[in-house]
Short mmCIF file of C-alpha atoms and ligand atoms in Angstrom, two decimals:
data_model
loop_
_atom_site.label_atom_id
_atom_site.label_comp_id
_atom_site.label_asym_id
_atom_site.label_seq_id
_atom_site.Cartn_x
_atom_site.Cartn_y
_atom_site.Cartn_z
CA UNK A 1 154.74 31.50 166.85
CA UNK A 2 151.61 31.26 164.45
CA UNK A 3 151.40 33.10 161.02
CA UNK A 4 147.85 33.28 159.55
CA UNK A 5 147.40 34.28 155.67
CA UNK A 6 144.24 34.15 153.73
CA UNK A 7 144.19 31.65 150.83
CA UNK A 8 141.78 29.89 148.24
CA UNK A 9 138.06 32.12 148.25
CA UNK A 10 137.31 32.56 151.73
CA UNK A 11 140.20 29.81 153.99
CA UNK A 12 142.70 30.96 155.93
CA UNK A 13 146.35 28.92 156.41
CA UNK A 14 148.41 28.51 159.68
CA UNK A 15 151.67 27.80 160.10
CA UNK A 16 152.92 26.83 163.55
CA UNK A 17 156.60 27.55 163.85
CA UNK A 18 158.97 26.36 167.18
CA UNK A 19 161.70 28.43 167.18
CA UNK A 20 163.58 26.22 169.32
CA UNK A 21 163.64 23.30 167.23
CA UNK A 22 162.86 25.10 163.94
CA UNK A 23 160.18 22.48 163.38
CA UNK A 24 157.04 24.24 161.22
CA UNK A 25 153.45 22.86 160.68
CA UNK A 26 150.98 24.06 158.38
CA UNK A 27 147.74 23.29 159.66
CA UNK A 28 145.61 21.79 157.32
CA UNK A 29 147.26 22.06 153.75
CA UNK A 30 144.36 24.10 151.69
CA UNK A 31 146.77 25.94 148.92
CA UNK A 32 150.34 24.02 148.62
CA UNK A 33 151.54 26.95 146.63
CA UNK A 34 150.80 29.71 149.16
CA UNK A 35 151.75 27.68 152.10
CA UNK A 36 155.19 27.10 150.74
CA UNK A 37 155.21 31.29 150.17
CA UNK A 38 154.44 31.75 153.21
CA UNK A 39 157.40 29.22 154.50
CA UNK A 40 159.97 31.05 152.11
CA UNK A 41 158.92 34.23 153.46
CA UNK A 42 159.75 33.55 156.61
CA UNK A 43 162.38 31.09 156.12
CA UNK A 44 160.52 28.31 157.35
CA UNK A 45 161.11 24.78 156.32
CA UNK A 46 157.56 23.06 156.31
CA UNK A 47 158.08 19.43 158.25
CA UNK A 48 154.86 18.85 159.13
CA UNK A 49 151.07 18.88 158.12
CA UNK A 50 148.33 18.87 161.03
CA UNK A 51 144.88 18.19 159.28
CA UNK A 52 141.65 18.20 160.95
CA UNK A 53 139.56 16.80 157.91
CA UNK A 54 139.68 15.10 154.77
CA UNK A 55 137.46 17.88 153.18
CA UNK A 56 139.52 19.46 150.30
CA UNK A 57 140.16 22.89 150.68
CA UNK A 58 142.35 21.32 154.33
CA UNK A 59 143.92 18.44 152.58
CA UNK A 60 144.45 19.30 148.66
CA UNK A 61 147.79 20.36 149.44
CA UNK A 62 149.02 17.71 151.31
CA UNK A 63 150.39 15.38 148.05
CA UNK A 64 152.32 18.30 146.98
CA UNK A 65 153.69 19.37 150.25
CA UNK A 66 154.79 16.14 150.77
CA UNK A 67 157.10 16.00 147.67
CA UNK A 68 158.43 19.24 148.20
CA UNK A 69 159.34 18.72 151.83
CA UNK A 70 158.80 15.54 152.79
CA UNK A 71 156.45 16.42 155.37
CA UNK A 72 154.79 14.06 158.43
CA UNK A 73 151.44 14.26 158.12
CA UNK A 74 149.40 13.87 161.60
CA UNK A 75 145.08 14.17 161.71
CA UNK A 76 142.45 12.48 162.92
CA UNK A 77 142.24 8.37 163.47
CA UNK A 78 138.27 9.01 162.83
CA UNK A 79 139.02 10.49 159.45
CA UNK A 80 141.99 8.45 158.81
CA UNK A 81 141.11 6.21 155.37
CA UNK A 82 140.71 9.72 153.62
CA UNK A 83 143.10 11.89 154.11
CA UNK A 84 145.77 11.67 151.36
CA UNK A 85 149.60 10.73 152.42
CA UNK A 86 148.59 10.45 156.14
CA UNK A 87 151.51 8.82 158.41
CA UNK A 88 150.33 9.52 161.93
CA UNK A 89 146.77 8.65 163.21
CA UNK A 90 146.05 10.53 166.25
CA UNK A 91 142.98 9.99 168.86
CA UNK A 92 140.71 11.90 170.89
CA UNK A 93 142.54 12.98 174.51
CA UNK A 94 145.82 11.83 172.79
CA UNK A 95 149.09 14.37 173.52
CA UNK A 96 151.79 14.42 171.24
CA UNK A 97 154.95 16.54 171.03
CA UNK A 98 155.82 19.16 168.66
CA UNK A 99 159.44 20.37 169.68
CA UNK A 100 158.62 22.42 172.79
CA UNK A 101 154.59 22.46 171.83
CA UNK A 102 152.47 19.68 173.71
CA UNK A 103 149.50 19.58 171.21
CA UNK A 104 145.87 18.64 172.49
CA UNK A 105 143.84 16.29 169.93
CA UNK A 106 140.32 16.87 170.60
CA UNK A 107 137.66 14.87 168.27
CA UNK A 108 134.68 16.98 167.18
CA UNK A 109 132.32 15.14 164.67
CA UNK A 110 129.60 16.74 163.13
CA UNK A 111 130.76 18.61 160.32
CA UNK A 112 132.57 15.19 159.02
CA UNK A 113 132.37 12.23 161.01
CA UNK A 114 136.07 12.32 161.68
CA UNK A 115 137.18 15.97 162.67
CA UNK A 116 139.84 17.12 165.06
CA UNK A 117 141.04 19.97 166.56
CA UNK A 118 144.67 20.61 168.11
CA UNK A 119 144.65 22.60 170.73
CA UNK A 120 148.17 24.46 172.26
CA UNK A 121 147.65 25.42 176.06
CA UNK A 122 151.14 26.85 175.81
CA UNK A 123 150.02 29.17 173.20
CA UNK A 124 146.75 29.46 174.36
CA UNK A 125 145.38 28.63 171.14
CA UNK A 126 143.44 25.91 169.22
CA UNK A 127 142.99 25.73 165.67
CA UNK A 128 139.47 24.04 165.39
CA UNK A 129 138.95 23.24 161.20
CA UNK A 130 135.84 23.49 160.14
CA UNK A 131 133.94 22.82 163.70
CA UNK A 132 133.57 25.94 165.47
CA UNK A 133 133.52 29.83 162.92
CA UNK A 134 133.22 33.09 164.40
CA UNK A 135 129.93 33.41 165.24
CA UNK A 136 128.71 30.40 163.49
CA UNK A 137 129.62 26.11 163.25
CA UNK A 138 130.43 23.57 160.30
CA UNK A 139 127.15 22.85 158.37
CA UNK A 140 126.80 19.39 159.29
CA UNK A 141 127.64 17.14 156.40
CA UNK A 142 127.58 14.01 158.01
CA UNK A 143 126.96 13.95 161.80
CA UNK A 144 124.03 14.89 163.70
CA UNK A 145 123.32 17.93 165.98
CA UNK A 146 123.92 16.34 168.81
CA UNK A 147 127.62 15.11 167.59
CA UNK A 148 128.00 18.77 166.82
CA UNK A 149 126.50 19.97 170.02
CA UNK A 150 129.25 17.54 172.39
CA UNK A 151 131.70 18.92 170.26
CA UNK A 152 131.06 22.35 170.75
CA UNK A 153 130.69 21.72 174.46
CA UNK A 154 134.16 20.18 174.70
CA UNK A 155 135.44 23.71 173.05
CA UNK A 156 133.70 25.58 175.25
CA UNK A 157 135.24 23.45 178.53
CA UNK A 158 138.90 25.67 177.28
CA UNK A 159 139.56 28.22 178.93
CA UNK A 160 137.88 31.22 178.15
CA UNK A 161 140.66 33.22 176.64
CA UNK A 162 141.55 30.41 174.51
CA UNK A 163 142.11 32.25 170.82
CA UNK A 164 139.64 29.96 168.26
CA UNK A 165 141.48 29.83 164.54
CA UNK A 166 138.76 28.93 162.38
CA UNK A 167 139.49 28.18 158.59
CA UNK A 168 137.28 30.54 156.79
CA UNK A 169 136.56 33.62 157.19
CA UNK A 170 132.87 33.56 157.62
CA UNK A 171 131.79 35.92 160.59
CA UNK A 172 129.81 38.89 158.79
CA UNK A 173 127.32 35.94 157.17
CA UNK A 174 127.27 33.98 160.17
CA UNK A 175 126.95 37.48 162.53
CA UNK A 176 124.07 38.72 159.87
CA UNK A 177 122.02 35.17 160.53
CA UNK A 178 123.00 35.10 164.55
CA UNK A 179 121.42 38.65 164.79
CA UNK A 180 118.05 36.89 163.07
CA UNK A 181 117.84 33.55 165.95
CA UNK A 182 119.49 36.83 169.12
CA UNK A 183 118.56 40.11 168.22
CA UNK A 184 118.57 41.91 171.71
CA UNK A 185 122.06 40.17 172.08
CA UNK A 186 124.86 43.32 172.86
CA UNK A 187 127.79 41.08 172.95
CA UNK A 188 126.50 40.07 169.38
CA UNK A 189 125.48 43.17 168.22
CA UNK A 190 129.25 45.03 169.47
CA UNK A 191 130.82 41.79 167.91
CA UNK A 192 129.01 42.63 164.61
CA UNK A 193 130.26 46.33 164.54
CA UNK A 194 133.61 45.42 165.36
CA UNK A 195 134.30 42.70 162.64
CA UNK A 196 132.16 45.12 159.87
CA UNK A 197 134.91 48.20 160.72
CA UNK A 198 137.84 44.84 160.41
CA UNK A 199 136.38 43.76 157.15
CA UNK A 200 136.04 46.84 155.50
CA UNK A 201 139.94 47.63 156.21
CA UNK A 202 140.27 43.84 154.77
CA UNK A 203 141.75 42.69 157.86
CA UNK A 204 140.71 39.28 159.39
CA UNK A 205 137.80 38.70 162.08
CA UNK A 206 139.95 35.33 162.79
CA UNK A 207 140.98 34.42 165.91
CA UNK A 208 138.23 34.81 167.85
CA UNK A 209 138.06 33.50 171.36
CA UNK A 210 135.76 31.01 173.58
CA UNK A 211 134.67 34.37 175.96
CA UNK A 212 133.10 35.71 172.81
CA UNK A 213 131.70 32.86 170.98
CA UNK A 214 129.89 31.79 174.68
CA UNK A 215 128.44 35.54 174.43
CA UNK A 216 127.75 36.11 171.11
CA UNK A 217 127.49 32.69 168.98
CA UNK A 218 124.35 30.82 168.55
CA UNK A 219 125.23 27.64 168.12
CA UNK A 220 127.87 28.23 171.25
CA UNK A 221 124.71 29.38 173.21
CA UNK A 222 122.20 26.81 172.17
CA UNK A 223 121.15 24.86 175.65
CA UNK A 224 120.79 21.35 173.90
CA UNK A 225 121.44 19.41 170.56
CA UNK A 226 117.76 20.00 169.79
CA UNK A 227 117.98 23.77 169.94
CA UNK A 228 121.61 23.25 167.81
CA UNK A 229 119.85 21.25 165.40
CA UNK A 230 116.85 23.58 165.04
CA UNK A 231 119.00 26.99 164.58
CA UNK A 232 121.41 24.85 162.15
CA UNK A 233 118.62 24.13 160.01
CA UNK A 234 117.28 27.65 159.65
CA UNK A 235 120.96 28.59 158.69
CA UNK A 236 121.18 26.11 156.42
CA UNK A 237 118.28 27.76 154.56
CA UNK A 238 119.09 31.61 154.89
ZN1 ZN B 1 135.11 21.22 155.77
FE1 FE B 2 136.60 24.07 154.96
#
């Protein structure tokens, strides 16, 4: 099971929970105070930390979290020399076991050079970081369109159901720019009414899912890295 809570200004945590093995995993570790709420709450005992990128509102936790629980901390090989208390480096295409979960690592520079996102077919679910937002991308920090552009093609290879947990909640700014680069788009424009009517009730926009990003997102819909890079820059700058 998955349990999503807002935290810090705009992130939201995950915890990842097997039942069967009572194993938990916060993914990425952006408020160590909340997180370990969150595991009380439910009764959870946190043993592991999945981040997808040394930026700190997904790793400030991770010192703290590790005292309190002793947590095994997994992310990316790519991002590896800075993310704090790391133990397992893990590599694009590589599988790895979490009690009855097989978890996907799939690297997707562009936001950072090292970024990763784990991806559950069992749960039909990936939780992609900072790489792919409701209606929107990472700002690219460090890699280049075209890193971001592969990246965002590899997401859109899941399957189309595939629910997207992005870590900030940032659809109504990225819908309100997407409507400025697609304006005669309906699955935008329906996409945009529906996640104004969640907002306003205060309830999350997050997860979204691949079918909607490919019909409603930009940066999902640009045709090459050139046409990425050219509607990333005109974000950048709204
Ligand atoms: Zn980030
Ligand atoms: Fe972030």
């Amino acid at each position: 099971m998955i349990v999503m809570f807002p935290c810090l200004s705009d992130n939201y945590g995950f915890l990842l929970h097997d039942p069967q093995t009572g194993l938990t995993a916060s993914i990425d570790a952006p408020d160590a105070t909340e997180i370990a709420r969150q595991c009380a709450q439910h009764n959870f005992t946190l043993s592991h930390i999945f981040n997808t990128h040394h930026h700190f509102d997904h790793v400030g936790g991770n010192q703290m979290l590790k005292e309190k629980y002793g947590v095994s901390i997994v992310g990316p090989e790519s991002d590896a020399g800075r993310i704090p208390c790391l133990d397992q480096a893990v590599g694009d295409g590589e599988v790895f076991k979490f009690g009855q979960f097989d978890i996907h690592v799939i690297d997707t520079p562009g936001h950072t050079l090292g970024h990763c996102v784990y991806y559950i077919p069992a749960l039909n679910s990936a939780f992609v970081g900072d790489t792919l937002f409701a209606l929107g991308c990472g700002r690219l920090f460090e890699g280049s369109p075209a890193q971001m552009f592969d990246s965002l093609s590899k997401l859109a290879a899941l399957p189309d159901e595939t629910k997207i947990y992005c870590a900030h909640e940032y659809t109504l700014a990225n819908g309100a720019f997407a409507l400025t680069v697609d304006p005669e788009n309906e699955d935008l424009k329906s996409y945009m009414r529906e996640a104004k009517a969640l907002r306003d009730k205060n309830l999350p926009t997050v997860p979204t899912t691949i079918a909607r990003e490919k019909a409603a997102n930009p940066f999902m819909r640009a045709k090459t890295a050139e046409e990425l890079g050219r509607i990333r820059a005109l974000k950048d700058s709204f």
